Coordinates of C-alpha atoms in Angstrom, one line a residue:
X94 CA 0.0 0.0 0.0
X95 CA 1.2 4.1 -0.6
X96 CA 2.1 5.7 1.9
X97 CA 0.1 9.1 3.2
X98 CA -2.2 10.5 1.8
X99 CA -2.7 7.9 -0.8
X100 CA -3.6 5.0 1.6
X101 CA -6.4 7.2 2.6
X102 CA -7.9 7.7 -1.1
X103 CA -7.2 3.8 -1.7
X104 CA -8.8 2.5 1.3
X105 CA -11.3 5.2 1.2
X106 CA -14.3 3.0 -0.1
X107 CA -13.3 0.2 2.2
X108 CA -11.9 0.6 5.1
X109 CA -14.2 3.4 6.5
X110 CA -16.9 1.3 6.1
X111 CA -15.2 -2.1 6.8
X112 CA -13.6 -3.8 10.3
X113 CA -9.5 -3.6 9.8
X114 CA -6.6 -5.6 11.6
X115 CA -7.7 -3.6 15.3
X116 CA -11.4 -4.3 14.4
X117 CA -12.0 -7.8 14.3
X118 CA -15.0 -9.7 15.2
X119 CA -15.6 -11.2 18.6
X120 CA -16.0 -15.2 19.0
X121 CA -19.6 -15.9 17.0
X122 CA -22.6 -16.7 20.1
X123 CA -22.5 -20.3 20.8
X124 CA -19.4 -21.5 19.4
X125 CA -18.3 -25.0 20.1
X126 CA -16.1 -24.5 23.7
X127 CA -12.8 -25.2 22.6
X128 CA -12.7 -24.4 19.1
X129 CA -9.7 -23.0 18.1
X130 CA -9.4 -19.7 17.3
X131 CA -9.0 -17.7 14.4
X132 CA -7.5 -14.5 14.2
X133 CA -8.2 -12.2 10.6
X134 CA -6.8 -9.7 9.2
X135 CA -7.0 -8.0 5.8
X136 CA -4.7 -6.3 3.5
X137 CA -5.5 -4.1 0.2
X138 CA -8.7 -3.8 -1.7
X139 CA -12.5 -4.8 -0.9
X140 CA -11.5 -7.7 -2.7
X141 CA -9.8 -8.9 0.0
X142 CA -12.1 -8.0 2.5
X143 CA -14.8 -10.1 0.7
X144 CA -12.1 -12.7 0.3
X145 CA -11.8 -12.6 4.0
X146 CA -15.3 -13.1 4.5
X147 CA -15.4 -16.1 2.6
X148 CA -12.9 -17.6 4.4
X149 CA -14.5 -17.0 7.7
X150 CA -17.6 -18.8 6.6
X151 CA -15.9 -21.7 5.5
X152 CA -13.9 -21.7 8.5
X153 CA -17.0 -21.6 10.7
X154 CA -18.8 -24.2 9.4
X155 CA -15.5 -26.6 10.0
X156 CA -15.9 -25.5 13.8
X157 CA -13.4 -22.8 14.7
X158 CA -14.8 -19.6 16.4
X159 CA -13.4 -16.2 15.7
X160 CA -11.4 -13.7 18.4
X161 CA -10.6 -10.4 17.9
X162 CA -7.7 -10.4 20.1
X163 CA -4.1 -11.6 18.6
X164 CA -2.9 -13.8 21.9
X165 CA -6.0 -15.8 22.0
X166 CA -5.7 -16.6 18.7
X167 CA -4.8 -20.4 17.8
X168 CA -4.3 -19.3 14.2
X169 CA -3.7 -16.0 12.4
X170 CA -4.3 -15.6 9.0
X171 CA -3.6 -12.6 6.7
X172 CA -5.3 -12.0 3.4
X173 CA -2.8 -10.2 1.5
X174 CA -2.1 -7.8 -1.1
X175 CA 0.5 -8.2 -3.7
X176 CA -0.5 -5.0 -5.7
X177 CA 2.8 -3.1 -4.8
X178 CA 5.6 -3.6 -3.2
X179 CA 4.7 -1.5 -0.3
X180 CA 1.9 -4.0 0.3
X181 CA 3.9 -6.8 0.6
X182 CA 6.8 -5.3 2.8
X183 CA 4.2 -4.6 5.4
X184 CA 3.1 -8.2 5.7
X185 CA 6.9 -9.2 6.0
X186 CA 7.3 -6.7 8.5
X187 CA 4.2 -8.1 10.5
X188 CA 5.3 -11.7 10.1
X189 CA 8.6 -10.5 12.1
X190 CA 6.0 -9.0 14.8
X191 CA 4.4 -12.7 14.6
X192 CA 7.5 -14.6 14.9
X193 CA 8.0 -13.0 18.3
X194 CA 4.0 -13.6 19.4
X195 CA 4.8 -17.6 18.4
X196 CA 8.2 -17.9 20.2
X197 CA 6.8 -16.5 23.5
X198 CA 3.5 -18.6 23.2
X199 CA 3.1 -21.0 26.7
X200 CA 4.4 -24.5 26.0
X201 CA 1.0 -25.6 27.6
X202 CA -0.8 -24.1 24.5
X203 CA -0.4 -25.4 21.4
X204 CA 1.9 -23.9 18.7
X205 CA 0.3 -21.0 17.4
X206 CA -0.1 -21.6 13.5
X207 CA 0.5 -18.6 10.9
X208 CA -1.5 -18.7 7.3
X209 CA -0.8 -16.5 4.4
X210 CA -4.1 -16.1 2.0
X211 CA -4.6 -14.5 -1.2
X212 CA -2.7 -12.9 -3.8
X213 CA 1.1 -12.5 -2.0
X214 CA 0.3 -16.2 -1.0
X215 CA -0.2 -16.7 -4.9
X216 CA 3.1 -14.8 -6.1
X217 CA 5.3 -15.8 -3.4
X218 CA 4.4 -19.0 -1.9
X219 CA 7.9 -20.3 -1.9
X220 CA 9.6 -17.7 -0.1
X221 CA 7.1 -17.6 2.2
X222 CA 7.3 -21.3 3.2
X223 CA 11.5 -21.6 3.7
X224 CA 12.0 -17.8 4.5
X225 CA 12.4 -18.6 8.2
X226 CA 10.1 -20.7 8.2
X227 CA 7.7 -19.2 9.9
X228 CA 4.4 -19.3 7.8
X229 CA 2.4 -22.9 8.7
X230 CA -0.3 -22.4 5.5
X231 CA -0.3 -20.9 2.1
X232 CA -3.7 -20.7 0.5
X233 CA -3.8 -18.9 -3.0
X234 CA -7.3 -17.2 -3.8
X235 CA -8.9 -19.9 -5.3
X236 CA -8.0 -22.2 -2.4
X237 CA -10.1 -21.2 0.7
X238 CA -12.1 -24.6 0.3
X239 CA -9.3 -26.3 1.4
X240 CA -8.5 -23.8 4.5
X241 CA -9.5 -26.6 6.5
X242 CA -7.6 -29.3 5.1
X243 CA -4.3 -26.9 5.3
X244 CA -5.1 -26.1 8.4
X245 CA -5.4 -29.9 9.8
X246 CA -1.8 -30.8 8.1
X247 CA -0.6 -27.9 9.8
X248 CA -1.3 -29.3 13.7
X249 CA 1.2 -32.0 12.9
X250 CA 4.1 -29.3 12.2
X251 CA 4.2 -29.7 8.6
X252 CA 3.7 -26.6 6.3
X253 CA 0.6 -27.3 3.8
X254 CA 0.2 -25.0 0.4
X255 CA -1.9 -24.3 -2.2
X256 CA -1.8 -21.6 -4.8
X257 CA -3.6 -23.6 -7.8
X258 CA -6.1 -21.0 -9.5
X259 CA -9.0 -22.0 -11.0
X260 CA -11.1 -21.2 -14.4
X261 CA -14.2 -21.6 -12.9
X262 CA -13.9 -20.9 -9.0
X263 CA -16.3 -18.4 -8.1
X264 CA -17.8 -19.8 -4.2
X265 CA -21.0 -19.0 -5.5
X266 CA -22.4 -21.6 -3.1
X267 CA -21.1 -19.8 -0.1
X268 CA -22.4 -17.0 1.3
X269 CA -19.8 -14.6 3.2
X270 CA -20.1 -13.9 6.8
X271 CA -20.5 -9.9 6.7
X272 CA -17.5 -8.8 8.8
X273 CA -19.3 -5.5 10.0
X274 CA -22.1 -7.2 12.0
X275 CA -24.8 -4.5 12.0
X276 CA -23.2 -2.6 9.4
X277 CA -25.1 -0.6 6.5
X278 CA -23.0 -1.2 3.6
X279 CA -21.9 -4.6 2.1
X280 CA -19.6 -5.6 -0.5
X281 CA -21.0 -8.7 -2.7
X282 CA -18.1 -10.7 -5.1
X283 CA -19.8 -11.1 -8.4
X284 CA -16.9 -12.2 -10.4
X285 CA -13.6 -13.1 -9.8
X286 CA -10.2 -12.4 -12.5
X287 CA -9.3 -10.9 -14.9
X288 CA -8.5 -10.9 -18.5
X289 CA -7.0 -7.2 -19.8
X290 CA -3.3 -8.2 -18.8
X291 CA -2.6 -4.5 -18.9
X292 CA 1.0 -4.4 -18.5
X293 CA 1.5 -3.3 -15.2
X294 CA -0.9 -5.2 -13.4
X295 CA 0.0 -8.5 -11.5
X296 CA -3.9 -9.3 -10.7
X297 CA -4.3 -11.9 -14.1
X298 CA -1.5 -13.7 -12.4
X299 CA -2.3 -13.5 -8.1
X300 CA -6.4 -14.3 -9.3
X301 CA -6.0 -15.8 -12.3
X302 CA -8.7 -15.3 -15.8
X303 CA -12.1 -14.1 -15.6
X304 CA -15.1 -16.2 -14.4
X305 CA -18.4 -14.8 -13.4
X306 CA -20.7 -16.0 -10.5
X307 CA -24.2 -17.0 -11.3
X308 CA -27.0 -14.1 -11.3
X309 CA -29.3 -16.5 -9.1
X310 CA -26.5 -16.9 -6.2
X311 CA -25.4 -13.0 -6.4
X312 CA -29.6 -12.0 -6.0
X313 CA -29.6 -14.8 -2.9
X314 CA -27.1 -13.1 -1.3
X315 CA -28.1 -9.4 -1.6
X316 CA -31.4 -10.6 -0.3
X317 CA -30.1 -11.7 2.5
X318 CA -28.3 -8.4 3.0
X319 CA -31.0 -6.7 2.7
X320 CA -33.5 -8.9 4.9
X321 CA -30.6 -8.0 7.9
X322 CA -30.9 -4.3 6.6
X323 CA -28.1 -3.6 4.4
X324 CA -28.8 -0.4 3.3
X325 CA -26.2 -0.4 0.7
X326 CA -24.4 -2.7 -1.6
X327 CA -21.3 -2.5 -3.6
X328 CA -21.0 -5.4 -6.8
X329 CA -17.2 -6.2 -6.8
X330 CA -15.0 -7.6 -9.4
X331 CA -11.8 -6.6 -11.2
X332 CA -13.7 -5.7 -13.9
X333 CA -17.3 -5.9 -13.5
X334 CA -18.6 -4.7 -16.9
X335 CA -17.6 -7.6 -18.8
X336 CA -19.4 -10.1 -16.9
X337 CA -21.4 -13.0 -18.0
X338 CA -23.0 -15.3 -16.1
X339 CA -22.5 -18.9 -18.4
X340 CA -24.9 -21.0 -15.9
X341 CA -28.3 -21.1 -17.9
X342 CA -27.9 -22.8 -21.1
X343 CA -30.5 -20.8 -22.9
X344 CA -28.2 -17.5 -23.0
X345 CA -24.9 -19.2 -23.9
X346 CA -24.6 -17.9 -27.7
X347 CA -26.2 -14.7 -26.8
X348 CA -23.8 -12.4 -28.9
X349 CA -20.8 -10.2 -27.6
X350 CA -21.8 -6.7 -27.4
X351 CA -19.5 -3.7 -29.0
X352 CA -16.9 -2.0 -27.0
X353 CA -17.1 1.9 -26.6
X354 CA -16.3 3.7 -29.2
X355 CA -12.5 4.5 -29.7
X356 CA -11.6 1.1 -27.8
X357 CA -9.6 -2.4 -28.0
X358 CA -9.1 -5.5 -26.3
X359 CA -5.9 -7.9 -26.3
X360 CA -8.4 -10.7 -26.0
X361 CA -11.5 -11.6 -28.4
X362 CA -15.0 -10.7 -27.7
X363 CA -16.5 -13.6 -25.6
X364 CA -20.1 -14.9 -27.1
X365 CA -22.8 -16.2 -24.8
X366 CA -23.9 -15.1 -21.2
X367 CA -26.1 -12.6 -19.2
X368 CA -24.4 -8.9 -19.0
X369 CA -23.9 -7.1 -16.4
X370 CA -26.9 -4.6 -17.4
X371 CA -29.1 -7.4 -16.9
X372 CA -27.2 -8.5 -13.4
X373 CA -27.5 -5.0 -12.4
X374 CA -31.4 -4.7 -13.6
X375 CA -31.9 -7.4 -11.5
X376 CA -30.1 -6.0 -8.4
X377 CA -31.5 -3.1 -8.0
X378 CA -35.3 -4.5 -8.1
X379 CA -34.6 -6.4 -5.2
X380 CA -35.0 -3.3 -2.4
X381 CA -36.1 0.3 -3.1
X382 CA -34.7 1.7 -0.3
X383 CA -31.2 0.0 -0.9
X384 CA -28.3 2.0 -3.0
X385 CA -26.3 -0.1 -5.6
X386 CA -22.7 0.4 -6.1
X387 CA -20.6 -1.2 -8.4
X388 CA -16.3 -1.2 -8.8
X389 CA -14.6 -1.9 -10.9
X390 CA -15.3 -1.5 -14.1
X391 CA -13.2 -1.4 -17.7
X392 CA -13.2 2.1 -19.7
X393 CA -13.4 0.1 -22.9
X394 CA -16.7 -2.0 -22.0
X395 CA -18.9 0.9 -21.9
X396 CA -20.5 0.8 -25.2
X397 CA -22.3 3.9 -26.9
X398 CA -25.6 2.0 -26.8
X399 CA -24.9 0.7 -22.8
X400 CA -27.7 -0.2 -20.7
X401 CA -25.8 0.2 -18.2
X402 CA -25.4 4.0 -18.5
X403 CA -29.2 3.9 -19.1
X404 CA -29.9 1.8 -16.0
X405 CA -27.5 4.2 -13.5
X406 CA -29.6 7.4 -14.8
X407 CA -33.5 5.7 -14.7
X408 CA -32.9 4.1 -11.6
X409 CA -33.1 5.7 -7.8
X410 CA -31.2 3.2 -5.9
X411 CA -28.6 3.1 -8.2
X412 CA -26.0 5.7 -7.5
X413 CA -25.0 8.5 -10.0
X414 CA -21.1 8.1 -9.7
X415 CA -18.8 5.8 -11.7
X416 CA -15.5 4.8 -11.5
X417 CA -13.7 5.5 -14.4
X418 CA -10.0 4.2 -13.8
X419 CA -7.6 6.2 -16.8
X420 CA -4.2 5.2 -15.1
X421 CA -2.6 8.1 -17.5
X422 CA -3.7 10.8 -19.7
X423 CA -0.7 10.2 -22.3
X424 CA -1.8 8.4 -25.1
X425 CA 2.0 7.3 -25.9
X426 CA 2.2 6.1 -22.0
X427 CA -1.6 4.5 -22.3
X428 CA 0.1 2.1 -25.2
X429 CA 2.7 1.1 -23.2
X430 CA 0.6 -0.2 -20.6
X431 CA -2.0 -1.8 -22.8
X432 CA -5.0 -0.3 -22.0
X433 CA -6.8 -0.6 -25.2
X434 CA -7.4 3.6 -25.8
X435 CA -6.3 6.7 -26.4
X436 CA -6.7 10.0 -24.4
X437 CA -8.9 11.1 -27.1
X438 CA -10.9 8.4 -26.3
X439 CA -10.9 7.8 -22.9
X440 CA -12.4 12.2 -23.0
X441 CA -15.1 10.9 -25.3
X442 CA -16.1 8.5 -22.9
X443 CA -16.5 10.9 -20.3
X444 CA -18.2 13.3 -22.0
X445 CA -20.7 10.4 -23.1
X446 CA -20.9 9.7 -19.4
X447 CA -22.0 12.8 -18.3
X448 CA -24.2 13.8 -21.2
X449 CA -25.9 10.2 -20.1
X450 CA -26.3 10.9 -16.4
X451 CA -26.7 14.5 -15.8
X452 CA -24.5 15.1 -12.2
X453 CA -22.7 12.0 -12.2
X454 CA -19.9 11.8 -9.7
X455 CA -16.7 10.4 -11.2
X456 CA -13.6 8.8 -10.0
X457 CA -10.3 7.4 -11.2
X458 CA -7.0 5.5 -10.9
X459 CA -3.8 7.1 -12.0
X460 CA -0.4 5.7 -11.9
X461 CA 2.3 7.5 -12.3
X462 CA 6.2 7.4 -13.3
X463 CA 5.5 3.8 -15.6
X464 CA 8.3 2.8 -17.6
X465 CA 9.0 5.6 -19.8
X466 CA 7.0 8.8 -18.3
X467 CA 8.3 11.4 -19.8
X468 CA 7.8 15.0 -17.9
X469 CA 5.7 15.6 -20.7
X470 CA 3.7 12.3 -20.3
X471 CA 3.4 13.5 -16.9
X472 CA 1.9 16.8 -17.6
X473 CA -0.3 15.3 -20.3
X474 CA -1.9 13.2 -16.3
X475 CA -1.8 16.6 -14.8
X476 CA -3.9 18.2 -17.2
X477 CA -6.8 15.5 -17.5
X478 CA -6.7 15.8 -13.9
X479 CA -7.7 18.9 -14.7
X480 CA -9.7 19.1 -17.5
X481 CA -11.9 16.1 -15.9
X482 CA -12.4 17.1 -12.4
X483 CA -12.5 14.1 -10.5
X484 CA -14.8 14.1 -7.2
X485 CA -12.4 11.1 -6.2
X486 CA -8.6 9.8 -7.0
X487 CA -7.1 6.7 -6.1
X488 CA -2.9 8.2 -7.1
X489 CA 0.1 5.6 -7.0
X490 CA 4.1 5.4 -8.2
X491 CA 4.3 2.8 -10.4
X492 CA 5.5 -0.1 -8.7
X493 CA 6.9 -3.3 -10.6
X494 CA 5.6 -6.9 -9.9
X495 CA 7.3 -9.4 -11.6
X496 CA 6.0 -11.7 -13.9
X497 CA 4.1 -8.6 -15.7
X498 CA 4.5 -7.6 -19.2
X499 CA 6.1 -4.3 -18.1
X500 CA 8.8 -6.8 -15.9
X501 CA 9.4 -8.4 -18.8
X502 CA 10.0 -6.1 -21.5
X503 CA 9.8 -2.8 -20.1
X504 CA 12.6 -0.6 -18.0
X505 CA 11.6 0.9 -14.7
X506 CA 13.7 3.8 -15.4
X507 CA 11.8 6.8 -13.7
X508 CA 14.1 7.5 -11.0
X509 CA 12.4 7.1 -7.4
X510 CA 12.4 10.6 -6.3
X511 CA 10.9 12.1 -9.7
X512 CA 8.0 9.5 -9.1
X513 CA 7.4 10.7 -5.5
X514 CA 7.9 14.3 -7.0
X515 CA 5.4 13.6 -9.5
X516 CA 3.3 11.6 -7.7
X517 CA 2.3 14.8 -4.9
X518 CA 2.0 17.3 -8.2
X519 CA -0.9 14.7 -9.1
X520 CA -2.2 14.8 -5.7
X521 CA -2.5 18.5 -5.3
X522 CA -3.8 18.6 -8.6
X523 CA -6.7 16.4 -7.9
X524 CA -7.2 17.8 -4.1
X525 CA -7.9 21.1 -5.8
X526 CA -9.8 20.3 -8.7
X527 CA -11.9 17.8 -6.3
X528 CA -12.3 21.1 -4.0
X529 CA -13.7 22.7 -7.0
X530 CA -16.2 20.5 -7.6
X531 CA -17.0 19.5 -4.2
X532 CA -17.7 22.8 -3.7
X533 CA -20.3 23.4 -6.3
X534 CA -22.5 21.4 -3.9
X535 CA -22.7 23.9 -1.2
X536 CA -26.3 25.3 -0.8
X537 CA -27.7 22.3 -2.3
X538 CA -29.7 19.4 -0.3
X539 CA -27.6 16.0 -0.5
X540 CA -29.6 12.6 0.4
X541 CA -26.7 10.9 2.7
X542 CA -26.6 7.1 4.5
X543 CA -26.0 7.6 8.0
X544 CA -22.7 5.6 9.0
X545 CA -22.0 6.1 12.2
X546 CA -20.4 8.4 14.5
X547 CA -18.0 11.1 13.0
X548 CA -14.0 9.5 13.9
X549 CA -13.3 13.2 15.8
X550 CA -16.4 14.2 17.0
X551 CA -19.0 12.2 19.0
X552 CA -21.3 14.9 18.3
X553 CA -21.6 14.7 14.8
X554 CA -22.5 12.3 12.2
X555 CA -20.9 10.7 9.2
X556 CA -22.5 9.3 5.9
X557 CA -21.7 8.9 2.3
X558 CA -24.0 10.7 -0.3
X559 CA -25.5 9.4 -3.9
X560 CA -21.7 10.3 -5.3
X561 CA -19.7 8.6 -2.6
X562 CA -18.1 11.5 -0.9
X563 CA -17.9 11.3 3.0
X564 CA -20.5 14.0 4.6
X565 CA -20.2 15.5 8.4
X566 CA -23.1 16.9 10.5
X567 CA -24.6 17.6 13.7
X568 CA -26.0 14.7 15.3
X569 CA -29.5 16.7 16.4
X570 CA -33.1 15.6 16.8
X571 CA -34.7 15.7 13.6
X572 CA -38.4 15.0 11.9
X573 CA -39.1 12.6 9.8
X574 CA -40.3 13.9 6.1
X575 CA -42.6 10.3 6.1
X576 CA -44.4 10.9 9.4
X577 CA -44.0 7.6 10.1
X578 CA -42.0 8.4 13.1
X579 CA -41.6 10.6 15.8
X580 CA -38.8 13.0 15.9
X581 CA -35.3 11.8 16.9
X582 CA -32.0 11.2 16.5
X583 CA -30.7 9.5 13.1
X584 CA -29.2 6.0 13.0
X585 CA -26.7 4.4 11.1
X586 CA -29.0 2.9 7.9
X587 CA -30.9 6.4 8.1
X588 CA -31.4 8.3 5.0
X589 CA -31.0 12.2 6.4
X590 CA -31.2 15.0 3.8
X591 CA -28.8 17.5 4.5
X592 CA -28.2 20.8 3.2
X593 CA -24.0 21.2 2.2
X594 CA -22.5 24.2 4.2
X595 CA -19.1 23.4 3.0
X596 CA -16.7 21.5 1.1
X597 CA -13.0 20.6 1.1
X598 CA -11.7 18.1 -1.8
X599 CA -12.3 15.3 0.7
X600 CA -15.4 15.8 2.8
X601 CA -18.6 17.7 2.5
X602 CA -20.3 19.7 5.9
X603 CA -23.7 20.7 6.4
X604 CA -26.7 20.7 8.7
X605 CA -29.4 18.1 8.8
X606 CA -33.3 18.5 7.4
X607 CA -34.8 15.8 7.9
X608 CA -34.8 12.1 8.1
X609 CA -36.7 10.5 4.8
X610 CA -36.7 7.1 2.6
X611 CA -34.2 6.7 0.0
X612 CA -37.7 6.4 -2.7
X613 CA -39.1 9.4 -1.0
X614 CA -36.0 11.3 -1.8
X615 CA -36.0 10.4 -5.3
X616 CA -39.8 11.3 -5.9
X617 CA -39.4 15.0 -4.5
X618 CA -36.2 16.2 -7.0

């Protein structure tokens, strides 16, 4: 992970909302007395926190109960990032603070066992079983059905592994135990891979190709959010816009539809299965009063004709922001890392975006310093930073992973200290051009999900609205605009309407209205 300010912008959707290392769970009611222990912690993108998740429930049903406290633990696992370098070097920093937790552990217990998960586990499996040999179990994404079995070879003091990735594991059949019991927003896995092999990126290799989960098992699970009220849901994948769900036979030569305009693929269009436009139709018919998210999608599969586009602007509970990751706005460094358009393009795109849904809130990834960035390439970023006004920015150095196209042909020849010099130049940029259009909102009435407390005051409240930006306010007694209840204090799950007072590039203020209804909302604008 960046350091900084970065970390923030990359966690932002995720970790605010979702339990970290010093948040864990407490033991599940009525586990077995006795059950070992298991001790969680995630690393890196929502991915990983619905990957941990998964794990848990599989765990559970094998009879181990959870702790949130690292010396009861009988096992720790850590579902890891293998993104950048800086994600990894703080698991192996962390394994050294575990090393010294198992060598002090009571000879009257037994040996605490360490597990590495996910996609470091997947790179790196054997240096992390002989490098000190300190890890008991390496489980590669695809291999949590066999935590148990891992886990069991591990009691005897041998280390178990598995990293074999699968072209058609999805654990559609299991259904993750939320992490943030009594929380209002869920992530939900809908697809797993990935197929662009952009050059820099080592996710084809850590999660292996593209494989969608089936629509029936995705809706099963958001109903079950929302029957524990879930008030929000975000649809996860590495690339969400190309799914297709292959599990009903009737829709297998449905044909591939066109890419936006301007746009090209490394791989050929795949016939056959239910789009996402049709997963997402689905989705958001389920509750009225629940918001649909969905990250992350592919710039290139947003055709002119898209549904999609159509669906975001028709439909209430679907929120008006996308995530539009451009990674550069040189079209020279854009070839280089294979991502199948041009800067032209990409602008088209965006202008076709918010002709389409009038007030959209937009976000991005940017690397920068890739093999090659030239200062001109760099201002070329700066400018489409500008030019695009981004309401969020996720902002990285490049970082190489091995086995990558870039590893194997490219150079990493932008010197460290022009990356980090080049790196903060994007960051201001963005901070102020995000100020800018954060603070066009002020005067104006933003529906926002109540969260929870505010982190620095108790006295105020913190929610996310339509567009995803955080929102502050007073925590005061308020009316409700249904009359279904009497006056009082919002919860987290509320829907308050609140009217924007300020706005800095990360965080809108303003003073409550009224509690309302997420359909309510939508009826009166």
């Amino acid at each position: 992970l960046p350091a900084g300010p970065d970390l923030r912008h990359f966690l932002r959707a995720a970790a605010a909302r979702q339990p970290g290392p010093s948040q864990e769970l407490p033991p599940e009611p009525g586990s077995t007395p006795g059950a070992p222990k298991v001790y969680l912690e995630t690393y890196g993108c929502q991915m990983n926190v619905n990957d941990t998740e998964i794990a848990w429930a599989i765990l559970q049903k094998n009879g181990y109960a959870r702790t949130k406290e690292l010396d009861e633990a009988d096992v720790v696992l850590l579902v890891t990032c293998s993104v950048r370098e800086k994600a990894e070097q703080a698991i192996w920093n962390h394994l050294q603070h575990l090393k010294a937790l198992k060598a002090r552990r009571p000879q009257a217990r037994a040996p605490l066992r360490i597990g590495i998960l996910g996609c470091m586990a997947e790179r790196l499996k054997e240096e992390i079983l002989h490098r000190e040999k300190l890890v008991d179990v390496v489980a590669g994404p695809d291999a949590y059905r066999d935590l148990p079995r891992l886990l069991a070879v591990s009691e005897s003091g041998q280390q178990a592994a598995n990293v074999l990735l699968s072209l058609d594991e999805t654990y559609a059949d299991i259904l993750p135990v939320q992490t943030s019991a009594g929380g209002t927003t869920a992530f939900v896995s809908i697809m797993r891979g990935c197929d662009n092999m952009c050059s820099y990126c080592i996710v084809p290799f850590t999660r292996g190709r593209e494989r969608s989960r089936p629509i029936a098992s995705i809706l099963q699970e958001v109903r079950m959010l929302s029957d524990q009220g879930v008030k929000e849901v975000t649809l996860l994948g590495q690339n969400v816009n190309s799914y297709r769900d292959l599990s009903e036979v009737q829709f297998q030569s449905v044909a591939a539809p066109g890419l936006s305009r301007g746009f090209s693929t490394v791989y050929k269009a795949k016939l056959g299965g239910l789009r996402f436009s049709h997963l997402l139709d689905q989705v958001s018919r389920i509750d009225p009063e629940m918001r649909i998210r969905f990250t992350s999608p592919h710039p290139k599969d947003f055709p002119d004709e898209a549904s999609v586009l159509q669906l975001i602007q028709e439909r209430h509970n679907i929120c008006k922001q996308l995530h539009l990751p451009a990674q550069s706005g040189s079209t020279r460094v854009l070839e280089a890392m294979r991502r199948g358009y041009t800067r032209e393009a990409y602008l088209e795109l965006v202008h076709h975006v918010r002709d389409s849904i009038p007030g959209v809130s937009l976000s991005s990834d940017f690397i920068t310093g890739f093999c090659g960035e030239t200062e001109e390439d760099h201002q070329q970023t700066v400018s489409l930073l500008r030019e695009v006004c981004y309401n969020v920015g996720f902002l990285f150095a490049y970082s190489m992973r091995q086995k990558t196209r870039a590893h194997h042909r490219l150079q990493d020849d932008v010197p460290t200290d022009v990356k980090k010099r080049r790196l903060e130049q994007l960051i201001a940029t963005f901070r102020e051009e995000a100020a800018r259009a954060n603070a066009a909102l002020v005067g104006k009435a933003q529906l926002v999900l109540v969260e929870g407390p505010s982190k620095r005051s108790a006295s105020e409240l913190c929610g996310r609205n339509d567009g995803n930006i955080k929102v502050i306010f007073p925590d005061a007694e308020l009316e409700d605009a249904a009359e279904r209840r009497a006056p009082g204090r919002a919860q987290p799950g509320d829907y308050v309407m609140v009217k924007v007072t300020s706005a800095s590039s990360q965080t809108l203020r303003g003073v409550p209205l009224c509690r309302t209804t997420l359909s309510r909302a939508a009826a009166s604008h």
